[in-house]
PDB file of C-alpha atoms in Angstrom:
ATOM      1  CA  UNK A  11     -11.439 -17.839  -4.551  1.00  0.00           C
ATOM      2  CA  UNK A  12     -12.506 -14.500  -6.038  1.00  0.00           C
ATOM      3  CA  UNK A  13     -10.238 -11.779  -7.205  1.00  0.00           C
ATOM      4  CA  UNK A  14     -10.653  -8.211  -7.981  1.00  0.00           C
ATOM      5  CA  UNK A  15     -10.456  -7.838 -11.717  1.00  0.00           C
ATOM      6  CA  UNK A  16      -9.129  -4.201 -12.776  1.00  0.00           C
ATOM      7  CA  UNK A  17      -9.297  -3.042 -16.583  1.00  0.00           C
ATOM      8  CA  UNK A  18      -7.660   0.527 -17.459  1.00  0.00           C
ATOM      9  CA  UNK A  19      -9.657   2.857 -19.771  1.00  0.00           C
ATOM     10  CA  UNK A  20      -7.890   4.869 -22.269  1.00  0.00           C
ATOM     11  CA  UNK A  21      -8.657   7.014 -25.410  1.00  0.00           C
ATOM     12  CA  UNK A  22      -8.619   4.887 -28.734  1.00  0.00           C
ATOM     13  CA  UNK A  23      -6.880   6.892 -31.612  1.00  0.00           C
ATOM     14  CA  UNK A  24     -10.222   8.642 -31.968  1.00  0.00           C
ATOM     15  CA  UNK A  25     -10.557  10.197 -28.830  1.00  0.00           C
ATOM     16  CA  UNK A  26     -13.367   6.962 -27.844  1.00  0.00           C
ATOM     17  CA  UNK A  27     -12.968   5.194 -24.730  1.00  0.00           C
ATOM     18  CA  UNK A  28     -11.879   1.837 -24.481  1.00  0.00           C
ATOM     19  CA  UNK A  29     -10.348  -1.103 -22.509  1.00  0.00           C
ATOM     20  CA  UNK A  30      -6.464  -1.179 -22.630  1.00  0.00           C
ATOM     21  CA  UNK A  31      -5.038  -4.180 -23.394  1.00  0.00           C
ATOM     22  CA  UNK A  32      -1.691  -5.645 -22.090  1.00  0.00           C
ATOM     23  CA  UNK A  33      -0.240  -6.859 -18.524  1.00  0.00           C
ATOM     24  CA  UNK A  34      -0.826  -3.356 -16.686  1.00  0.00           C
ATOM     25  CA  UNK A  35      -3.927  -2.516 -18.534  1.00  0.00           C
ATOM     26  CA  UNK A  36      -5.901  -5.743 -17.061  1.00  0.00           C
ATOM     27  CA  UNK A  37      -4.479  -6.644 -13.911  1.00  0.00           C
ATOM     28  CA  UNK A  38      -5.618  -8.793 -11.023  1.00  0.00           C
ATOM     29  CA  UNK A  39      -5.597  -8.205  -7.087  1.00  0.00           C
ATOM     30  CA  UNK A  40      -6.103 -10.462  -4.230  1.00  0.00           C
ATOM     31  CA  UNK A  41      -9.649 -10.874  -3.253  1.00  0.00           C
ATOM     32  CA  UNK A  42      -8.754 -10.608   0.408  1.00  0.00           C
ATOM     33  CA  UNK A  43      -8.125  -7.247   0.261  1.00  0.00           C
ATOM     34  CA  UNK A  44     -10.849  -4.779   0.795  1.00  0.00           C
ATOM     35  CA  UNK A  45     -12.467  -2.737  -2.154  1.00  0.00           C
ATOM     36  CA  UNK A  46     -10.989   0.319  -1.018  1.00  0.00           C
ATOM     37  CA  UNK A  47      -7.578  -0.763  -0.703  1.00  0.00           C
ATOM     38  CA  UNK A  48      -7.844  -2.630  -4.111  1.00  0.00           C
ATOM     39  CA  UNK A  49      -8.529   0.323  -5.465  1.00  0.00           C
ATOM     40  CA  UNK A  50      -6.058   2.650  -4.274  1.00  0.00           C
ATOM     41  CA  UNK A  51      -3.812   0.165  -5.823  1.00  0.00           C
ATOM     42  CA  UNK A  52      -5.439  -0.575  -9.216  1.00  0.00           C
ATOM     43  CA  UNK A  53      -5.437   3.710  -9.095  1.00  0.00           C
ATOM     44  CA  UNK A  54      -1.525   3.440  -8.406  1.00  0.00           C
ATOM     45  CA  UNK A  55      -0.734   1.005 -11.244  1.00  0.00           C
ATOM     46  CA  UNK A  56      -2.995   2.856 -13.967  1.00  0.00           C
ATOM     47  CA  UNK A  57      -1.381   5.861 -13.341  1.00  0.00           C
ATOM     48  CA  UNK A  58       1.883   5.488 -13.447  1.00  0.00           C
ATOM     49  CA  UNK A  59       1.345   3.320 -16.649  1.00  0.00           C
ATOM     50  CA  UNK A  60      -0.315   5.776 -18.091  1.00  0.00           C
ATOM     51  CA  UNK A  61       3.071   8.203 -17.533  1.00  0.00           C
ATOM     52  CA  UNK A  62       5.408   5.824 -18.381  1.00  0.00           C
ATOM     53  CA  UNK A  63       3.520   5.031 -21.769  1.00  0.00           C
ATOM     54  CA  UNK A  64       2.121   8.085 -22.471  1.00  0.00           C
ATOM     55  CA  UNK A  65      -1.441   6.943 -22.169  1.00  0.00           C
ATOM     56  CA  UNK A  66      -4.368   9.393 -21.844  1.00  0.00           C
ATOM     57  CA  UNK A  67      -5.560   8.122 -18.516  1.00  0.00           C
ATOM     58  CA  UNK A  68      -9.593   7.963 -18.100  1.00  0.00           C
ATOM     59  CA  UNK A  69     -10.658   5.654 -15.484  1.00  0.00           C
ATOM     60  CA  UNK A  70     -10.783   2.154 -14.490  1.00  0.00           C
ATOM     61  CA  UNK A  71     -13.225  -0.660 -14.480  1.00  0.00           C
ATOM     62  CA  UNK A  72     -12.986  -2.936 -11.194  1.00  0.00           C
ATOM     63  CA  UNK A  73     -14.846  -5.609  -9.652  1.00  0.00           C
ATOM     64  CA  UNK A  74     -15.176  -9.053  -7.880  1.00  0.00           C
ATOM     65  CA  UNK A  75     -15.128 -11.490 -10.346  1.00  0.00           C
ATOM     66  CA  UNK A  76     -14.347 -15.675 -10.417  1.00  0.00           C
ATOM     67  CA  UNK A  77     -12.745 -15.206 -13.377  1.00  0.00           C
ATOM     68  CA  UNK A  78     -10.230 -12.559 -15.023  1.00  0.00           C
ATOM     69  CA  UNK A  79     -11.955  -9.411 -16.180  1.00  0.00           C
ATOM     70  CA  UNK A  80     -15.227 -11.386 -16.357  1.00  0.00           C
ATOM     71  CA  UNK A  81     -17.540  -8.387 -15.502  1.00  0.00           C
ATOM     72  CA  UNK A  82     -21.213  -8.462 -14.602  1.00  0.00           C
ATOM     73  CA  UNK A  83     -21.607  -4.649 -13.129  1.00  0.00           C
ATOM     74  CA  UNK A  84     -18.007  -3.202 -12.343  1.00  0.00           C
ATOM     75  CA  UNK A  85     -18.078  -0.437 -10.649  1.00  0.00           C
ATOM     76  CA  UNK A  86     -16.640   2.554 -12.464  1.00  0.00           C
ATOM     77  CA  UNK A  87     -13.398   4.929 -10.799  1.00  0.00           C
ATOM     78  CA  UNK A  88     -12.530   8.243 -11.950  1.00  0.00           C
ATOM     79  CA  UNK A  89     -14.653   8.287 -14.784  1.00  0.00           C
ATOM     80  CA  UNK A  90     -18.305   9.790 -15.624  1.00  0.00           C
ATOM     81  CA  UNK A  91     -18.431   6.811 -18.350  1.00  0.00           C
ATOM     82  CA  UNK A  92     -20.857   3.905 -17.800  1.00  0.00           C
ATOM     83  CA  UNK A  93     -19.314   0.492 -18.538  1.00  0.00           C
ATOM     84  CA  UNK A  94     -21.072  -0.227 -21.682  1.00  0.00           C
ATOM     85  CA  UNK A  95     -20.042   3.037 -23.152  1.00  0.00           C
ATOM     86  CA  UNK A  96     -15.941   1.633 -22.977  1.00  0.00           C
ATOM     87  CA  UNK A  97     -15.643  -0.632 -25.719  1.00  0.00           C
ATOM     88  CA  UNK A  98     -14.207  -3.950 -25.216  1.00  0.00           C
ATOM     89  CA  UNK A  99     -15.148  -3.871 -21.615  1.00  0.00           C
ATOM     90  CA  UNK A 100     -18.187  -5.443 -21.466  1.00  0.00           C
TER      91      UNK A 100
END
């Protein structure tokens, strides 16, 4: 069954964007939910990551995928940024 795969995008120490890396910057959500709903709580998880670490918060990455943070075309949240300008993501 397919999951929604959810990657956090942060600044690198240059100020680039890029993937985070860890438990709570990749994380996976049921595929039963609907999109909306798994991203409300992909939104909620980022975020408060991103305060407890002290993490310049710019976006996420999410989509459908059969395997873990194997993306085709995600579809980009709070963020201007096209995928293939976050390293690591693609």
């Amino acid at each position: 069954m397919s999951s929604y795969s959810a990657t956090m995008i942060i600044k690198d120490m240059n100020g680039n964007p890029t993937s985070a890396g860890g438990s709570f910057g990749n994380i996976n959500l049921d595929g039963r939910l609907t999109l909306q709903s798994a991203i409300n709580a992909a939104k909620e998880v980022f975020k408060n990551e991103c305060t407890v670490s002290k993490l310049d918060y710019m976006g996420f990455a999410i989509e459908k995928t059969n395997r873990f943070v194997d993306y085709k075309k995600p579809l980009m949240i709070d963020t201007n940024l096209k995928a293939n300008e976050v390293e690591y993501l693609l």
